[in-house]
């Protein structure tokens, strides 16, 4: 079978594009087997304050290092995990790992450690009636205070409202924060914002990466005004240039994320940054 050839053509294998259903089943089985091994791991991308360039938080981003296919993108395997239901144990693993990591960093680096840990949650997880209890259990086990956890959901995640909204209320009552990821790309953004209890908007990178005065930039202006009117915090995603950072600062954005400041980093790379921040800049 083609999948056995390995090589670069499979690095961006998409379960929904080409390949037989047999291939999908095979990849799904491999993903299931990968759970609990070091094939699956988390990277952490800094959320950076535009004030002083400090790392105010990190977003956990999953990676799958497949033994033959190489690095498989989460954009490829998360949808597969959602279809097969594997997202439920996978999501629990991500959440537990990320919360534990945040606590470890605080123990080691004190105030220099990232204050918040952002974790992506998919629709399937949020719909589970037991989801808030599972999160509470993980917080209790790891000792992470709820206000240090931000759950990132997308507009499509909550389009199938129902149980999800009940769960969002329960999570926020626990003190956990909720961010709307990729904000502005959904089909019914304003209706959703009306019905869906959240704390933060993450401006999608398609709006961040625009030039002052063009139509997409106008959306960046509108979103911060909307956020202020609703009392919501903002994060601008996908900042790749100094000009974009300057423009966002001028618009009033305070926290950003993007390759210009930092790519998703390994645990060791984050610790390198933290150790530098933790150590006095000048030693007598
Ligand atoms: P997302 O949550 O919107 O994450 C941001 C994505 O943008 C990440 O891609 C990140 O590497 C990328 N990014 C960050 N800065 C820049 C930039 O300056 N320019 C550009 N072009 N890209 C940037 P990644 O890690 O490949 O993740 C893709 C998506 O997969 C995530 O989008 C999220 O929806 C999903 N995902 C990742 N990890 C998890 C997870 O643990 N659970 C769930 N349910 N979904 C996850
Ligand atoms: Mg996200
Ligand atoms: Mg995003
Ligand atoms: Mg995204």
Short mmCIF file of C-alpha atoms and ligand atoms in Angstrom, two decimals:
data_model
loop_
_atom_site.label_atom_id
_atom_site.label_comp_id
_atom_site.label_asym_id
_atom_site.label_seq_id
_atom_site.Cartn_x
_atom_site.Cartn_y
_atom_site.Cartn_z
CA UNK A 1 0.00 0.00 0.00
CA UNK A 2 1.06 3.58 -0.68
CA UNK A 3 1.25 4.34 3.03
CA UNK A 4 4.07 1.84 3.37
CA UNK A 5 6.32 3.84 1.06
CA UNK A 6 6.81 6.51 3.69
CA UNK A 7 8.65 9.64 2.60
CA UNK A 8 7.86 13.30 2.33
CA UNK A 9 4.58 12.92 0.46
CA UNK A 10 3.04 11.57 3.64
CA UNK A 11 4.16 14.36 5.94
CA UNK A 12 0.98 16.21 5.16
CA UNK A 13 -1.26 13.23 4.90
CA UNK A 14 -4.85 14.32 5.30
CA UNK A 15 -7.43 11.78 6.43
CA UNK A 16 -10.04 13.64 4.36
CA UNK A 17 -7.96 13.93 1.17
CA UNK A 18 -7.11 10.84 -0.80
CA UNK A 19 -6.11 7.49 0.62
CA UNK A 20 -8.46 4.59 1.09
CA UNK A 21 -10.69 4.20 4.14
CA UNK A 22 -8.36 1.34 4.96
CA UNK A 23 -5.55 3.90 5.24
CA UNK A 24 -7.65 6.00 7.59
CA UNK A 25 -8.44 3.02 9.76
CA UNK A 26 -4.75 2.15 9.77
CA UNK A 27 -3.68 5.66 10.77
CA UNK A 28 -6.39 5.70 13.42
CA UNK A 29 -5.11 2.43 14.86
CA UNK A 30 -1.57 3.79 14.83
CA UNK A 31 -2.70 6.94 16.64
CA UNK A 32 -4.45 4.80 19.25
CA UNK A 33 -1.24 2.81 19.74
CA UNK A 34 0.81 6.02 19.94
CA UNK A 35 -1.22 7.29 22.90
CA UNK A 36 0.83 6.77 26.04
CA UNK A 37 4.13 6.56 24.13
CA UNK A 38 6.63 9.35 23.53
CA UNK A 39 5.48 9.56 19.88
CA UNK A 40 2.93 12.06 21.20
CA UNK A 41 4.25 15.13 22.98
CA UNK A 42 3.45 18.77 23.59
CA UNK A 43 5.17 21.92 22.42
CA UNK A 44 4.48 25.22 24.15
CA UNK A 45 4.16 28.50 22.26
CA UNK A 46 4.68 31.63 24.38
CA UNK A 47 1.93 34.24 24.74
CA UNK A 48 3.84 37.47 24.92
CA UNK A 49 3.01 40.83 26.49
CA UNK A 50 3.45 43.72 24.03
CA UNK A 51 4.37 45.89 27.06
CA UNK A 52 7.64 44.27 28.03
CA UNK A 53 7.92 41.16 25.80
CA UNK A 54 7.49 38.92 28.87
CA UNK A 55 6.01 35.43 28.53
CA UNK A 56 2.62 35.73 30.21
CA UNK A 57 1.47 32.27 29.27
CA UNK A 58 1.95 29.37 26.88
CA UNK A 59 -0.34 27.46 24.54
CA UNK A 60 0.09 23.68 24.54
CA UNK A 61 0.21 22.30 20.98
CA UNK A 62 0.28 18.56 20.37
CA UNK A 63 2.74 16.84 18.05
CA UNK A 64 2.86 13.30 16.70
CA UNK A 65 6.24 11.94 15.65
CA UNK A 66 5.22 8.93 13.60
CA UNK A 67 8.03 6.35 13.30
CA UNK A 68 7.69 6.14 9.48
CA UNK A 69 5.72 9.19 8.40
CA UNK A 70 7.71 11.69 10.46
CA UNK A 71 5.99 14.64 12.09
CA UNK A 72 2.24 14.53 11.43
CA UNK A 73 0.42 17.85 11.84
CA UNK A 74 -2.38 18.11 14.41
CA UNK A 75 -4.47 19.70 11.64
CA UNK A 76 -4.31 16.21 10.08
CA UNK A 77 -4.71 13.87 13.04
CA UNK A 78 -6.98 15.83 15.40
CA UNK A 79 -9.94 15.54 12.95
CA UNK A 80 -9.26 11.81 12.73
CA UNK A 81 -9.15 11.53 16.52
CA UNK A 82 -12.44 13.41 16.67
CA UNK A 83 -14.13 11.02 14.24
CA UNK A 84 -12.93 7.90 16.03
CA UNK A 85 -13.61 9.19 19.56
CA UNK A 86 -9.92 8.83 20.42
CA UNK A 87 -9.97 12.58 21.09
CA UNK A 88 -11.53 11.84 24.48
CA UNK A 89 -8.56 9.96 26.02
CA UNK A 90 -6.15 12.05 23.92
CA UNK A 91 -7.66 15.31 25.17
CA UNK A 92 -7.50 14.14 28.78
CA UNK A 93 -3.85 13.26 28.30
CA UNK A 94 -3.08 16.70 26.80
CA UNK A 95 -4.88 18.50 29.62
CA UNK A 96 -3.21 16.51 32.39
CA UNK A 97 0.23 16.82 30.83
CA UNK A 98 -0.11 20.58 30.26
CA UNK A 99 -1.46 21.31 33.76
CA UNK A 100 1.30 19.24 35.38
CA UNK A 101 3.92 21.04 33.31
CA UNK A 102 2.61 24.46 34.39
CA UNK A 103 2.82 23.44 38.06
CA UNK A 104 6.34 22.05 37.60
CA UNK A 105 7.51 25.30 36.00
CA UNK A 106 6.07 27.33 38.87
CA UNK A 107 7.84 25.09 41.40
CA UNK A 108 11.13 25.54 39.58
CA UNK A 109 11.02 29.10 38.31
CA UNK A 110 8.57 30.90 40.59
CA UNK A 111 7.18 34.13 39.20
CA UNK A 112 9.19 33.75 35.99
CA UNK A 113 7.03 30.73 35.07
CA UNK A 114 4.17 31.27 32.60
CA UNK A 115 1.10 32.33 34.57
CA UNK A 116 -1.44 30.66 32.33
CA UNK A 117 -1.52 27.48 30.31
CA UNK A 118 -3.79 27.45 27.25
CA UNK A 119 -5.15 24.09 26.11
CA UNK A 120 -7.15 23.46 22.92
CA UNK A 121 -10.40 21.60 23.42
CA UNK A 122 -12.37 20.05 20.56
CA UNK A 123 -16.13 19.93 20.09
CA UNK A 124 -16.37 16.27 20.93
CA UNK A 125 -14.75 16.80 24.35
CA UNK A 126 -16.81 19.85 25.22
CA UNK A 127 -20.05 18.02 24.42
CA UNK A 128 -19.33 15.28 27.00
CA UNK A 129 -21.57 15.78 30.02
CA UNK A 130 -18.70 14.69 32.29
CA UNK A 131 -16.16 17.11 30.79
CA UNK A 132 -16.26 19.72 33.61
CA UNK A 133 -15.83 16.96 36.21
CA UNK A 134 -12.87 15.55 34.30
CA UNK A 135 -11.23 18.97 34.21
CA UNK A 136 -11.89 19.46 37.94
CA UNK A 137 -10.28 16.10 38.62
CA UNK A 138 -7.17 17.00 36.63
CA UNK A 139 -6.86 20.34 38.44
CA UNK A 140 -7.18 18.55 41.79
CA UNK A 141 -4.59 15.92 40.82
CA UNK A 142 -2.06 18.39 39.46
CA UNK A 143 -2.72 21.23 41.93
CA UNK A 144 -3.09 23.85 39.18
CA UNK A 145 -5.33 26.72 40.34
CA UNK A 146 -8.32 27.04 37.96
CA UNK A 147 -7.61 30.68 37.08
CA UNK A 148 -4.30 29.57 35.54
CA UNK A 149 -6.05 27.37 32.96
CA UNK A 150 -7.45 28.76 29.70
CA UNK A 151 -9.47 26.38 27.53
CA UNK A 152 -9.41 27.35 23.85
CA UNK A 153 -12.49 26.50 21.86
CA UNK A 154 -13.27 27.39 18.27
CA UNK A 155 -16.42 28.83 16.87
CA UNK A 156 -17.19 25.54 15.15
CA UNK A 157 -16.70 23.76 18.48
CA UNK A 158 -19.66 25.54 19.98
CA UNK A 159 -21.84 25.76 16.89
CA UNK A 160 -23.37 22.54 18.11
CA UNK A 161 -24.38 24.37 21.27
CA UNK A 162 -26.61 22.49 23.72
CA UNK A 163 -24.58 20.60 26.31
CA UNK A 164 -21.48 22.61 25.35
CA UNK A 165 -22.89 25.86 26.69
CA UNK A 166 -23.98 24.23 29.95
CA UNK A 167 -20.44 22.89 30.26
CA UNK A 168 -18.92 26.30 29.52
CA UNK A 169 -20.96 27.82 32.34
CA UNK A 170 -19.85 25.05 34.70
CA UNK A 171 -16.18 25.49 33.77
CA UNK A 172 -16.30 29.25 34.21
CA UNK A 173 -18.00 28.88 37.58
CA UNK A 174 -15.01 26.77 38.61
CA UNK A 175 -12.79 29.77 37.78
CA UNK A 176 -11.39 28.38 34.53
CA UNK A 177 -11.10 30.83 31.66
CA UNK A 178 -12.45 30.20 28.16
CA UNK A 179 -11.00 31.70 24.97
CA UNK A 180 -12.60 31.74 21.52
CA UNK A 181 -9.82 30.62 19.17
CA UNK A 182 -9.45 31.70 15.52
CA UNK A 183 -11.97 34.43 16.25
CA UNK A 184 -13.59 35.98 13.20
CA UNK A 185 -13.34 32.99 10.88
CA UNK A 186 -16.64 31.37 11.81
CA UNK A 187 -19.93 31.68 9.98
CA UNK A 188 -21.96 33.34 12.72
CA UNK A 189 -19.47 35.05 14.95
CA UNK A 190 -21.74 37.64 16.50
CA UNK A 191 -24.63 35.29 17.24
CA UNK A 192 -22.19 32.91 18.82
CA UNK A 193 -20.67 35.60 21.00
CA UNK A 194 -24.13 36.43 22.19
CA UNK A 195 -24.95 32.86 23.23
CA UNK A 196 -21.58 31.59 24.32
CA UNK A 197 -19.99 32.56 27.65
CA UNK A 198 -16.28 33.32 27.12
CA UNK A 199 -13.50 35.41 28.69
CA UNK A 200 -11.15 36.04 25.78
CA UNK A 201 -11.09 36.41 22.01
CA UNK A 202 -8.12 35.16 20.02
CA UNK A 203 -7.97 37.20 16.84
CA UNK A 204 -7.34 34.82 13.93
CA UNK A 205 -4.02 35.25 12.20
CA UNK A 206 -5.70 36.11 8.89
CA UNK A 207 -6.64 39.45 10.52
CA UNK A 208 -3.35 39.90 12.37
CA UNK A 209 -1.32 39.51 9.20
CA UNK A 210 -2.74 42.47 7.33
CA UNK A 211 -1.56 45.96 6.45
CA UNK A 212 -2.97 49.01 8.22
CA UNK A 213 -6.04 50.26 6.41
CA UNK A 214 -6.92 47.15 4.40
CA UNK A 215 -10.20 45.29 4.94
CA UNK A 216 -8.75 42.60 7.15
CA UNK A 217 -7.03 45.19 9.31
CA UNK A 218 -10.44 46.80 9.78
CA UNK A 219 -11.52 43.52 11.37
CA UNK A 220 -8.63 43.75 13.84
CA UNK A 221 -9.88 47.22 14.76
CA UNK A 222 -13.49 46.02 15.10
CA UNK A 223 -12.58 42.99 17.21
CA UNK A 224 -10.72 44.97 19.86
CA UNK A 225 -13.59 47.44 20.08
CA UNK A 226 -16.03 44.57 20.42
CA UNK A 227 -13.88 42.93 23.09
CA UNK A 228 -13.67 46.15 25.08
CA UNK A 229 -17.41 46.71 24.86
CA UNK A 230 -18.03 43.18 26.12
CA UNK A 231 -15.27 43.29 28.75
CA UNK A 232 -13.28 40.47 27.13
CA UNK A 233 -9.51 40.04 26.96
CA UNK A 234 -7.78 39.63 23.59
CA UNK A 235 -4.85 37.75 22.14
CA UNK A 236 -3.71 38.34 18.56
CA UNK A 237 -2.44 35.16 16.91
CA UNK A 238 0.12 34.66 14.16
CA UNK A 239 2.29 37.77 14.58
CA UNK A 240 5.18 37.28 12.16
CA UNK A 241 6.70 40.76 11.77
CA UNK A 242 7.69 43.79 13.85
CA UNK A 243 5.26 45.89 11.79
CA UNK A 244 2.36 43.63 12.72
CA UNK A 245 3.34 43.85 16.40
CA UNK A 246 3.54 47.66 16.21
CA UNK A 247 0.18 47.91 14.49
CA UNK A 248 -1.49 45.65 17.08
CA UNK A 249 0.05 47.64 19.93
CA UNK A 250 -1.28 50.86 18.38
CA UNK A 251 -4.74 49.28 18.18
CA UNK A 252 -4.61 48.40 21.88
CA UNK A 253 -3.83 44.68 21.77
CA UNK A 254 -1.79 43.73 24.83
CA UNK A 255 -0.99 40.06 24.37
CA UNK A 256 0.17 38.39 21.15
CA UNK A 257 1.42 35.06 19.90
CA UNK A 258 3.42 34.31 16.78
CA UNK A 259 6.62 33.26 15.10
CA UNK A 260 8.03 36.82 15.39
CA UNK A 261 8.25 36.35 19.17
CA UNK A 262 8.54 32.58 19.49
CA UNK A 263 7.65 29.37 17.68
CA UNK A 264 6.11 26.48 19.57
CA UNK A 265 8.97 25.37 21.88
CA UNK A 266 10.02 22.10 23.48
CA UNK A 267 10.00 21.81 27.28
CA UNK A 268 13.80 22.23 27.24
CA UNK A 269 13.58 25.37 25.11
CA UNK A 270 10.97 26.93 27.41
CA UNK A 271 13.15 26.10 30.39
CA UNK A 272 16.09 27.81 28.70
CA UNK A 273 13.99 30.98 28.45
CA UNK A 274 12.77 30.67 32.03
CA UNK A 275 16.23 30.08 33.45
CA UNK A 276 17.44 33.23 31.68
CA UNK A 277 14.51 35.24 33.09
CA UNK A 278 14.97 33.73 36.56
CA UNK A 279 18.67 34.60 36.79
CA UNK A 280 19.68 38.17 37.63
CA UNK A 281 20.75 39.87 34.41
CA UNK A 282 23.93 41.16 35.99
CA UNK A 283 26.00 39.13 38.38
CA UNK A 284 28.22 41.22 40.65
P1 LIG B 1 -4.55 26.85 16.99
O1 LIG B 1 -5.05 26.43 18.32
O2 LIG B 1 -5.15 28.04 16.36
O3 LIG B 1 -2.98 27.02 17.19
C1 LIG B 1 -2.21 27.97 16.53
C2 LIG B 1 -1.50 27.36 15.34
O4 LIG B 1 -0.85 28.40 14.63
C3 LIG B 1 -0.43 26.36 15.72
O5 LIG B 1 -0.36 25.37 14.69
C4 LIG B 1 0.83 27.22 15.70
O6 LIG B 1 2.01 26.50 15.50
C5 LIG B 1 0.53 28.12 14.54
N1 LIG B 1 1.23 29.42 14.64
C6 LIG B 1 1.65 30.07 15.74
N2 LIG B 1 2.24 31.25 15.43
C7 LIG B 1 2.17 31.35 14.09
C8 LIG B 1 2.64 32.35 13.14
O7 LIG B 1 3.21 33.38 13.50
N3 LIG B 1 2.40 32.10 11.83
C9 LIG B 1 1.77 30.96 11.40
N4 LIG B 1 1.60 30.80 10.09
N5 LIG B 1 1.33 29.99 12.26
C10 LIG B 1 1.53 30.19 13.58
P2 LIG B 1 -0.29 23.81 15.03
O8 LIG B 1 0.54 23.58 16.25
O9 LIG B 1 0.07 23.10 13.78
O10 LIG B 1 -1.79 23.46 15.44
C11 LIG B 1 -2.82 23.54 14.49
C12 LIG B 1 -4.16 23.38 15.15
O11 LIG B 1 -4.33 22.06 15.67
C13 LIG B 1 -4.36 24.30 16.36
O12 LIG B 1 -4.69 25.61 15.94
C14 LIG B 1 -5.48 23.59 17.07
O13 LIG B 1 -6.72 23.91 16.49
C15 LIG B 1 -5.16 22.12 16.79
N6 LIG B 1 -4.48 21.54 17.97
C16 LIG B 1 -3.17 21.58 18.31
N7 LIG B 1 -2.95 20.92 19.47
C17 LIG B 1 -4.16 20.48 19.90
C18 LIG B 1 -4.61 19.72 21.05
O14 LIG B 1 -3.85 19.37 21.97
N8 LIG B 1 -5.96 19.43 21.11
C19 LIG B 1 -6.83 19.85 20.14
N9 LIG B 1 -8.15 19.51 20.28
N10 LIG B 1 -6.44 20.55 19.06
C20 LIG B 1 -5.13 20.87 18.93
MG1 LIG B 2 -5.45 27.40 19.98
MG1 LIG B 3 -5.86 29.76 16.75
MG1 LIG B 4 -6.13 27.70 14.26
#
